[in-house]
PDB file of C-alpha atoms in Angstrom:
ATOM      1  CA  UNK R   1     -14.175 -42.960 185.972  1.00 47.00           C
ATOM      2  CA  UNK R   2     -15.272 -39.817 183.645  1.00 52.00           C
ATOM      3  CA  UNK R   3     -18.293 -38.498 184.426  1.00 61.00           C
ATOM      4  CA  UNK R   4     -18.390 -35.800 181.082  1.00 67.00           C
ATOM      5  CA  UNK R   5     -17.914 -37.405 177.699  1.00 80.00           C
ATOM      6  CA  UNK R   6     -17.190 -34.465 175.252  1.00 82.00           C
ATOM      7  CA  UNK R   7     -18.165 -34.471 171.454  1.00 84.00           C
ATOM      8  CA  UNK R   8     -16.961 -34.372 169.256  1.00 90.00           C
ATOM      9  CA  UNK R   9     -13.255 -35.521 170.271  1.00 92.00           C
ATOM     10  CA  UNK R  10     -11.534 -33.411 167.655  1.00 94.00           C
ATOM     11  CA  UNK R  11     -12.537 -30.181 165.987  1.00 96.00           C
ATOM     12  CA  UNK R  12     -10.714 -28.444 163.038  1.00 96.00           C
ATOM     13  CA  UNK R  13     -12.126 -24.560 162.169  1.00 97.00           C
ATOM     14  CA  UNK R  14     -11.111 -21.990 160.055  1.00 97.00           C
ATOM     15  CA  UNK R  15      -9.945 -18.916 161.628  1.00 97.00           C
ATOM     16  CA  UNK R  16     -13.186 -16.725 162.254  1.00 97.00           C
ATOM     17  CA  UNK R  17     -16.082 -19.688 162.361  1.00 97.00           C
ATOM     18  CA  UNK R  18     -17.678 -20.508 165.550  1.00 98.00           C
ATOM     19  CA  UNK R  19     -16.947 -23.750 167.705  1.00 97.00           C
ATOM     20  CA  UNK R  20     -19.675 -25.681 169.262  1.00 97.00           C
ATOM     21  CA  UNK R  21     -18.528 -28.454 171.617  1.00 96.00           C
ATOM     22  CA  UNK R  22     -20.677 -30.774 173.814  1.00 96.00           C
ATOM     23  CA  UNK R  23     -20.792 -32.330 176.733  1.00 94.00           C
ATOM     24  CA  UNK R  24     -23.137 -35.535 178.438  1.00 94.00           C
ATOM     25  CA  UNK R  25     -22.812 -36.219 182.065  1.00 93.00           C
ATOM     26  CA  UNK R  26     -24.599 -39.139 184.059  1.00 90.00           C
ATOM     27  CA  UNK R  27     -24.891 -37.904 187.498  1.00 87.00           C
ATOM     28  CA  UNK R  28     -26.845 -34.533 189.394  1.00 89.00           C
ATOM     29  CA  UNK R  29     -24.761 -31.831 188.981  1.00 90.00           C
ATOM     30  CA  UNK R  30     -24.533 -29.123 191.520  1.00 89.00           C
ATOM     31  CA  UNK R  31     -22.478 -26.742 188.403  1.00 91.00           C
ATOM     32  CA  UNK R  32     -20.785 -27.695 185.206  1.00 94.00           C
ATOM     33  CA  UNK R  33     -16.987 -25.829 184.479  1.00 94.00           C
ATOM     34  CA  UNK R  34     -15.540 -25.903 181.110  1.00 96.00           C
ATOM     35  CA  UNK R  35     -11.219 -25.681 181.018  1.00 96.00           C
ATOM     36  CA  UNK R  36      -9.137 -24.943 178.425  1.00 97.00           C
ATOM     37  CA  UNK R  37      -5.931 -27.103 178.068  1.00 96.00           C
ATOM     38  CA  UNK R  38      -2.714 -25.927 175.652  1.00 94.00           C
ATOM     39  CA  UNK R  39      -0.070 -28.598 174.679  1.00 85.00           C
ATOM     40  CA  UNK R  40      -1.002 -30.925 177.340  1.00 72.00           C
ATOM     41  CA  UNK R  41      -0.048 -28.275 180.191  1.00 85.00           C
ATOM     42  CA  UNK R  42      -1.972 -27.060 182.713  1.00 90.00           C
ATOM     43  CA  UNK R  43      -5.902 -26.384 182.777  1.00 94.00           C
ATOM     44  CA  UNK R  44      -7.545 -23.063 182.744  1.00 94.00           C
ATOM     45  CA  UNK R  45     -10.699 -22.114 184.107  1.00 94.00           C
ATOM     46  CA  UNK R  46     -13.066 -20.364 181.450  1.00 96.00           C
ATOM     47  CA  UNK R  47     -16.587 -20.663 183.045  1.00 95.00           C
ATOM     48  CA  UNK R  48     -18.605 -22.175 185.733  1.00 94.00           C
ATOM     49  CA  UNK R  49     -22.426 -22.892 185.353  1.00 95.00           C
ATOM     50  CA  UNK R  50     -24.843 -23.770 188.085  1.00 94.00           C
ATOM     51  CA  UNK R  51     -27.332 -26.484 187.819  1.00 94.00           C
ATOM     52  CA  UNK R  52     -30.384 -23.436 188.319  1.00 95.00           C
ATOM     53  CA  UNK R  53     -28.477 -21.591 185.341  1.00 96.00           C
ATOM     54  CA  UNK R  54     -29.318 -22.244 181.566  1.00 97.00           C
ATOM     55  CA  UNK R  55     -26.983 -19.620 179.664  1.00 98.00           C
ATOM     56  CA  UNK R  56     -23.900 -17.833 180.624  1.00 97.00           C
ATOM     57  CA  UNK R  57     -21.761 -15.656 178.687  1.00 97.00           C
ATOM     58  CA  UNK R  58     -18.345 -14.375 179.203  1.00 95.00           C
ATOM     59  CA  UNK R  59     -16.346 -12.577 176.487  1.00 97.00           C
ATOM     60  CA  UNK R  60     -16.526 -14.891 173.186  1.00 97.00           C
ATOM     61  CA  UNK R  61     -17.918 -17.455 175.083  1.00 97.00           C
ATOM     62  CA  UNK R  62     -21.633 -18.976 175.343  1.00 98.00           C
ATOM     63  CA  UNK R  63     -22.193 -21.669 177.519  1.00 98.00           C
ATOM     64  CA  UNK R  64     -25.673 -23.851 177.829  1.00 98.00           C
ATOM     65  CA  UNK R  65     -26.562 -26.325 180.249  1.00 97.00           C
ATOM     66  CA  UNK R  66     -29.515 -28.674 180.025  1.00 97.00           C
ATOM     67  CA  UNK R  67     -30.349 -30.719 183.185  1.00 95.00           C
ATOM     68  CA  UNK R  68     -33.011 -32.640 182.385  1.00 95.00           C
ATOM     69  CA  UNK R  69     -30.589 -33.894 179.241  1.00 95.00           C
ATOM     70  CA  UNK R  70     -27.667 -34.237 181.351  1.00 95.00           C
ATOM     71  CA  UNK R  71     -26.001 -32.018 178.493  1.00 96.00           C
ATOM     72  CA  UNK R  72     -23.692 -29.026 178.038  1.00 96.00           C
ATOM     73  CA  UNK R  73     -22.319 -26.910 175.294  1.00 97.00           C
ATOM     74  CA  UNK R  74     -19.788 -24.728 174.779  1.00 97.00           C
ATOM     75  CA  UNK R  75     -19.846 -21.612 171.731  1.00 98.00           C
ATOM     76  CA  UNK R  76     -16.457 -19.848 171.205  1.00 98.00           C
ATOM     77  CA  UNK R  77     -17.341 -17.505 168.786  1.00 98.00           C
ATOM     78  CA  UNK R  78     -14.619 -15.518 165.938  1.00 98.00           C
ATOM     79  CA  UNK R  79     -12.703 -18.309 166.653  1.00 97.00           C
ATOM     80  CA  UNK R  80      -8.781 -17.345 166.934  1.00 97.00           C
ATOM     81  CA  UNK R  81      -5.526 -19.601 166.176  1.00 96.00           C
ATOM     82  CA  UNK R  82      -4.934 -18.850 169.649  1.00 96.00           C
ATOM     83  CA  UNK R  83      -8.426 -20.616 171.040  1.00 97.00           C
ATOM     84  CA  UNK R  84      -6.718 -23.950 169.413  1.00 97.00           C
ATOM     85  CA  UNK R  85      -6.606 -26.417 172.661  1.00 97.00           C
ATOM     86  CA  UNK R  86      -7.815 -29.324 174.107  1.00 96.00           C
ATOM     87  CA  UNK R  87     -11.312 -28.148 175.884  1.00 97.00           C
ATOM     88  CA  UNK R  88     -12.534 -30.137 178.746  1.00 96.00           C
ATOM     89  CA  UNK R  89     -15.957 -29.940 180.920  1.00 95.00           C
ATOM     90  CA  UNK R  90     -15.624 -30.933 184.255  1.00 94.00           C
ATOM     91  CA  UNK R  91     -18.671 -31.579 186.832  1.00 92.00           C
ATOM     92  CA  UNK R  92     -18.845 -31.246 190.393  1.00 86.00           C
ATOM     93  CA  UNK R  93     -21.609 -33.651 191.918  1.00 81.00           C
ATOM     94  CA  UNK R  94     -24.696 -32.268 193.870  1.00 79.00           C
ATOM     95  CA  UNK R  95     -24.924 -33.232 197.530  1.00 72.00           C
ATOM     96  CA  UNK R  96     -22.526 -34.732 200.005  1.00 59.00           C
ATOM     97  CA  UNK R  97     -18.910 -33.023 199.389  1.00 59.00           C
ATOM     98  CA  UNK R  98     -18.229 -30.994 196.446  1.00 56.00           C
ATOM     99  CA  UNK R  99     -14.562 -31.838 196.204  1.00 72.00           C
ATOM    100  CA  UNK R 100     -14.485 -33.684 193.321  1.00 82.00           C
ATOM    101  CA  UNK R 101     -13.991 -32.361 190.168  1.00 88.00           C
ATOM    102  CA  UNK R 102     -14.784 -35.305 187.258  1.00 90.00           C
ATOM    103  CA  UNK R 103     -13.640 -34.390 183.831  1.00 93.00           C
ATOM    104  CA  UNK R 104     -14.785 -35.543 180.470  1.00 91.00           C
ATOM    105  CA  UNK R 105     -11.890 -36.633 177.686  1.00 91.00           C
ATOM    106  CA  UNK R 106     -12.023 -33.506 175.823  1.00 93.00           C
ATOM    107  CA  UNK R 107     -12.250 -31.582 172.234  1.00 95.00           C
ATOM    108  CA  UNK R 108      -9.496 -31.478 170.604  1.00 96.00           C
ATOM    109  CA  UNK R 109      -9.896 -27.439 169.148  1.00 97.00           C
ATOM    110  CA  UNK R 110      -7.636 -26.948 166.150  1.00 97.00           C
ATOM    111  CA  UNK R 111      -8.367 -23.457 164.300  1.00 97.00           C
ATOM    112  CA  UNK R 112      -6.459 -22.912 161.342  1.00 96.00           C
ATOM    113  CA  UNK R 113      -5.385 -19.564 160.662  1.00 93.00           C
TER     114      UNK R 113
ATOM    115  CA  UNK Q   1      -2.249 -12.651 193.150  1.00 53.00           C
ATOM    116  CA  UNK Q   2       0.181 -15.702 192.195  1.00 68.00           C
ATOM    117  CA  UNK Q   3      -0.973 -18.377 190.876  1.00 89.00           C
ATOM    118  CA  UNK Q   4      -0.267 -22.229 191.899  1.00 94.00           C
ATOM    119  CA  UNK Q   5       3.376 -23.125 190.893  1.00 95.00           C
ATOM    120  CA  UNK Q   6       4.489 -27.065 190.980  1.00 96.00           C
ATOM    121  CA  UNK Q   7       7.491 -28.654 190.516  1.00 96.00           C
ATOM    122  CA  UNK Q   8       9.943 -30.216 188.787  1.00 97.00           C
ATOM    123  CA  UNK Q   9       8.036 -29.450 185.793  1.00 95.00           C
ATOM    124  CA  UNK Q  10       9.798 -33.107 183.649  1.00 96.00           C
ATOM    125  CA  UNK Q  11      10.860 -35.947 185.945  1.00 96.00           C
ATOM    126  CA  UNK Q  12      11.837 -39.360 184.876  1.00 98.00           C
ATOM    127  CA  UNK Q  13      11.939 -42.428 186.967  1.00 98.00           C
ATOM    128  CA  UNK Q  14      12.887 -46.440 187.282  1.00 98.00           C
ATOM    129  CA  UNK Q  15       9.962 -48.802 187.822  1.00 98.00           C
ATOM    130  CA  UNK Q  16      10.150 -49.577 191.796  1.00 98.00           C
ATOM    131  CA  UNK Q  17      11.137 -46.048 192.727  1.00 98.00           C
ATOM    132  CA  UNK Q  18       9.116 -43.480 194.853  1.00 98.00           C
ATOM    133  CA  UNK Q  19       8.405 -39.966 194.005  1.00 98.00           C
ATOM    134  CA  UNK Q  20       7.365 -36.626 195.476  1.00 98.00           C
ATOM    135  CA  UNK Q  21       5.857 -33.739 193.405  1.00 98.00           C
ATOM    136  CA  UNK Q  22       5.920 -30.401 195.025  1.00 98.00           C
ATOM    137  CA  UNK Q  23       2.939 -28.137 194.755  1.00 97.00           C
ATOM    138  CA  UNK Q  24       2.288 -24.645 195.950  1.00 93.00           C
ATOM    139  CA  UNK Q  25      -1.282 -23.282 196.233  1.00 90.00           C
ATOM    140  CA  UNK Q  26      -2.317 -19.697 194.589  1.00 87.00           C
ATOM    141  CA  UNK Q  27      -2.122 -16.913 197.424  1.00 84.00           C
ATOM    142  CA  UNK Q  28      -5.618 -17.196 199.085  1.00 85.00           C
ATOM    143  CA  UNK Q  29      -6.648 -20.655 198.748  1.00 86.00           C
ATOM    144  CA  UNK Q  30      -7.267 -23.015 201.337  1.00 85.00           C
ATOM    145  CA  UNK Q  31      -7.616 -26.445 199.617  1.00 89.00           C
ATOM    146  CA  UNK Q  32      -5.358 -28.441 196.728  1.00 93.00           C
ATOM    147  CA  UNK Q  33      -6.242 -31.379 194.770  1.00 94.00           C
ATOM    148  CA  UNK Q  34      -4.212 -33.589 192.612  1.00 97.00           C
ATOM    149  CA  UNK Q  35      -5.352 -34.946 189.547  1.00 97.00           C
ATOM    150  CA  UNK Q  36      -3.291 -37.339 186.800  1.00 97.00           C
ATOM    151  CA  UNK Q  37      -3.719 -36.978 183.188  1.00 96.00           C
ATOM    152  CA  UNK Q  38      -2.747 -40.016 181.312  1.00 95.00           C
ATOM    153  CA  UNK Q  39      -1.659 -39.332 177.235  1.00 92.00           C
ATOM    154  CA  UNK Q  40      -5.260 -38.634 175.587  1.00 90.00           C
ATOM    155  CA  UNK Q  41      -7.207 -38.632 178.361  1.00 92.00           C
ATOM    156  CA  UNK Q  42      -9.368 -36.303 181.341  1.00 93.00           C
ATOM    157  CA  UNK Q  43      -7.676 -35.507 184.612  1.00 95.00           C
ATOM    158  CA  UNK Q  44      -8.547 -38.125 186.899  1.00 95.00           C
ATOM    159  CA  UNK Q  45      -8.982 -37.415 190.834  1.00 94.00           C
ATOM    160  CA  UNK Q  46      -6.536 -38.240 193.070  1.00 96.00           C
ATOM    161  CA  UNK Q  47      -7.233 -36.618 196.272  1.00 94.00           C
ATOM    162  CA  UNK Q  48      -7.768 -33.607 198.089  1.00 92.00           C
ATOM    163  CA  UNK Q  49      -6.360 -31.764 201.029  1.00 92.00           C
ATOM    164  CA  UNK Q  50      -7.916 -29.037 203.693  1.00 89.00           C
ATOM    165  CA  UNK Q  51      -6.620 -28.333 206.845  1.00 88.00           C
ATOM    166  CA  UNK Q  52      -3.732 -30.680 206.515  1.00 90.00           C
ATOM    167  CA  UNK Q  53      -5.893 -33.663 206.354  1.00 91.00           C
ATOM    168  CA  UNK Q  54      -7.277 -35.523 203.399  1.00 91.00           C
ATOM    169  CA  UNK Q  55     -10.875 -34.622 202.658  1.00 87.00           C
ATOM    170  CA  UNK Q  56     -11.829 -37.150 199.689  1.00 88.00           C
ATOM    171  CA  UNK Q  57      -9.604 -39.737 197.599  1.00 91.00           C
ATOM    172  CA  UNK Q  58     -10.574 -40.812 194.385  1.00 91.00           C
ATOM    173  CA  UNK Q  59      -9.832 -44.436 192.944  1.00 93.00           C
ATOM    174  CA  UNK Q  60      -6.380 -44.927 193.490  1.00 96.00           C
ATOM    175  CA  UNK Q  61      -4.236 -46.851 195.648  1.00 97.00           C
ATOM    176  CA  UNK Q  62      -2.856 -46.330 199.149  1.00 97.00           C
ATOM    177  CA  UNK Q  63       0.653 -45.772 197.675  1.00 98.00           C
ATOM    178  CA  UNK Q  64      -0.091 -42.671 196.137  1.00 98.00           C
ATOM    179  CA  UNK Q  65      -0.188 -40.421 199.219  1.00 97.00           C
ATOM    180  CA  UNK Q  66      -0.149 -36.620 200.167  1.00 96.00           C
ATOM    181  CA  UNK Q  67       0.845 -33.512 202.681  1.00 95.00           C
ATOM    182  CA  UNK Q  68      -0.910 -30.347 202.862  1.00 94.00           C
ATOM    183  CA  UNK Q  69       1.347 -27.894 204.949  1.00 92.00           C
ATOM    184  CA  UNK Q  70       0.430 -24.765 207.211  1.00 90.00           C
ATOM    185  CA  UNK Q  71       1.098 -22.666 204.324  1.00 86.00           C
ATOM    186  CA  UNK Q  72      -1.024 -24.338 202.010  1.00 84.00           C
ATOM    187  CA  UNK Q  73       1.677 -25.846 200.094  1.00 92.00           C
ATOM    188  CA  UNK Q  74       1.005 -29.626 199.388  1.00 96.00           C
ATOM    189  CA  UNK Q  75       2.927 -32.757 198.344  1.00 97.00           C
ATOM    190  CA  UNK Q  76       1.812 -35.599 196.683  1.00 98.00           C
ATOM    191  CA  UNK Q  77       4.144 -39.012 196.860  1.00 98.00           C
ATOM    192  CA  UNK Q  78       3.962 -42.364 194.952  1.00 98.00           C
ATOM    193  CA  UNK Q  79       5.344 -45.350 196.410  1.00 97.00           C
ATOM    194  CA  UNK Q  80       6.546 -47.930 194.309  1.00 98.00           C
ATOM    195  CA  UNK Q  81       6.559 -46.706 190.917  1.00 98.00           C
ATOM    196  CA  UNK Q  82       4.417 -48.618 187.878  1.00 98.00           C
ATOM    197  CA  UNK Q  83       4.825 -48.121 184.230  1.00 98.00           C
ATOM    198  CA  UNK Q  84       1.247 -46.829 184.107  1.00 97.00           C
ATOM    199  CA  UNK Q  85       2.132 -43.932 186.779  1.00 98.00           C
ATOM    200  CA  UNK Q  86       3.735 -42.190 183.687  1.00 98.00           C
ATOM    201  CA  UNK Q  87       1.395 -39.251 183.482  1.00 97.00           C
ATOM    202  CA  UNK Q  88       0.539 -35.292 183.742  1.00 97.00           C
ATOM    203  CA  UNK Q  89       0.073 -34.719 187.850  1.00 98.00           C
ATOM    204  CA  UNK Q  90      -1.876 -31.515 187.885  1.00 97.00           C
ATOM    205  CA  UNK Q  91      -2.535 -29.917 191.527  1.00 96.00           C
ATOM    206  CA  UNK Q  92      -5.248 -27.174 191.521  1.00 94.00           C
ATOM    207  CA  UNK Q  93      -6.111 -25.091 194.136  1.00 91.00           C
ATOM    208  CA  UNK Q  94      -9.159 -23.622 195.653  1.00 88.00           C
ATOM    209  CA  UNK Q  95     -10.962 -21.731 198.747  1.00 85.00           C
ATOM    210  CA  UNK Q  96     -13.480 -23.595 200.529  1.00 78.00           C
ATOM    211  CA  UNK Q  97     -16.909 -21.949 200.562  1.00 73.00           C
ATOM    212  CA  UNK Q  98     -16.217 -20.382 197.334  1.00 72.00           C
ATOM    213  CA  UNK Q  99     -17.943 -21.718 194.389  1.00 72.00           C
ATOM    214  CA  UNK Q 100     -15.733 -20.987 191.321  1.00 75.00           C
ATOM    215  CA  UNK Q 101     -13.413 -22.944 189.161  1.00 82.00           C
ATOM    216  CA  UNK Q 102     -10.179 -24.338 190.475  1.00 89.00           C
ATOM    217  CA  UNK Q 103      -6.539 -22.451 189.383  1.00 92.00           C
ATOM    218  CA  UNK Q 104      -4.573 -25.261 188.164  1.00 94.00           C
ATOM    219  CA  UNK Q 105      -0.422 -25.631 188.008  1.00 95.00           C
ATOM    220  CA  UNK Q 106       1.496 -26.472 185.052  1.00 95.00           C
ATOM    221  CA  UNK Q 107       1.861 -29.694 186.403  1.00 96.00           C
ATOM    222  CA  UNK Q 108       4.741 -32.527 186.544  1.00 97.00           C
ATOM    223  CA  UNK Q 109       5.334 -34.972 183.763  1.00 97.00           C
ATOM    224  CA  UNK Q 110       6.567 -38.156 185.701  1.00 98.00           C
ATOM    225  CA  UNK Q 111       7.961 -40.725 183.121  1.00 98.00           C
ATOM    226  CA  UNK Q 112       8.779 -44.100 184.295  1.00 98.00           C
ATOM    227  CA  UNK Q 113      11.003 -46.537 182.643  1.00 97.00           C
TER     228      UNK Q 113
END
């Protein structure tokens, strides 16, 4: 079952706008990650957010996390041709073993140069 | 630092059939997980492996099974091959007491006909 539901599903920019994506989970969180995944390849790690964090940067990037919402979302700023993927937001829960990683279906990211 | 390399990366096979898909973990790491992607969708968990033994399963049957190895390499096998097996098997690795986001494979795109 998938945990994060991303929105909106598909996303098409103009080279040099901003991206917001969002995600909803259902269940405690113990920290949120956001992947990014090109041509249906692997998945690569961009950021991790704990549950006691509200903002986190890193590079372009801006993530947000709202608990009490169950919500997430995800800024890529000066959007690139090269930031066009599939972006995913994956949660791992909070107690008992954090070994399961539950992702959402994903944005579809298309930035058009 | 390498990163987590699985193969074959393509692999096509007859409804009935058993495959394995061959995973090795990124230099480091202590614990793999295997996730399948179907066409449009989220990963989905399979399992995971530390110290050789299987330390959570997510919804799927007993046919799809797996091997962690002394070196951290891993194997995951499915018995009995469906139609609706065709998918994107991703293994990821991790360390155990680390909190950070997994480094995924390529992964293996098992087609079967």
């Amino acid at each position: 079952s998938q945990q994060g539901e991303e929105d909106p599903q598909a996303l098409s920019i103009q080279e040099g706008e901003n991206a917001t994506m969002n995600c909803s989970y259902k269940t405690s969180i113990n920290n949120l990650q956001w992947y990014r995944q090109n041509s249906g390849r692997g998945l690569v790690h961009l950021i991790l957010i704990r549950s006691n964090e509200r903002e986190k940067h890193s590079g372009r990037l801006r993530v947000t996390l709202d608990t009490s919402k169950k919500s997430s979302s995800l800024l890529i700023t000066a959007s690139r041709a090269a930031d066009t993927a599939s972006y995913f937001c994956a949660t791992y829960p909070s107690g008992g073993s954090n070994y399961k990683l539950t992702f959402g279906k994903g944005t579809l990211l298309t930035v058009n140069p | 630092e390498t990163g987590v390399t699985q193969s074959p990366t393509h692999l096509i096979k007859t409804r009935g059939q058993q495959v394995t898909l061959r995973c090795s973990s990124q230099s480091g790491h202590n614990t793999v997980s295997w996730y399948q992607q179907a066409l449009g969708q989220g990963p989905q968990f399979i399992f995971q492996y530390y110290r050789e033994e299987e330390n959570g399963r997510g919804n799927f049957p007993p046919r799809f099974s797996g091997l962690q190895f002394p070196n951290y390499s891993s194997e995951l096998n499915v018995n009995a091959l469906e139609l609706d097996d065709s998918a994107l098997y991703l293994c990821a690795s991790s360390r155990v007491g680390t909190i950070r986001g997994y480094t995924f494979g390529s992964g293996t795109r098992l087609t079967v006909v």
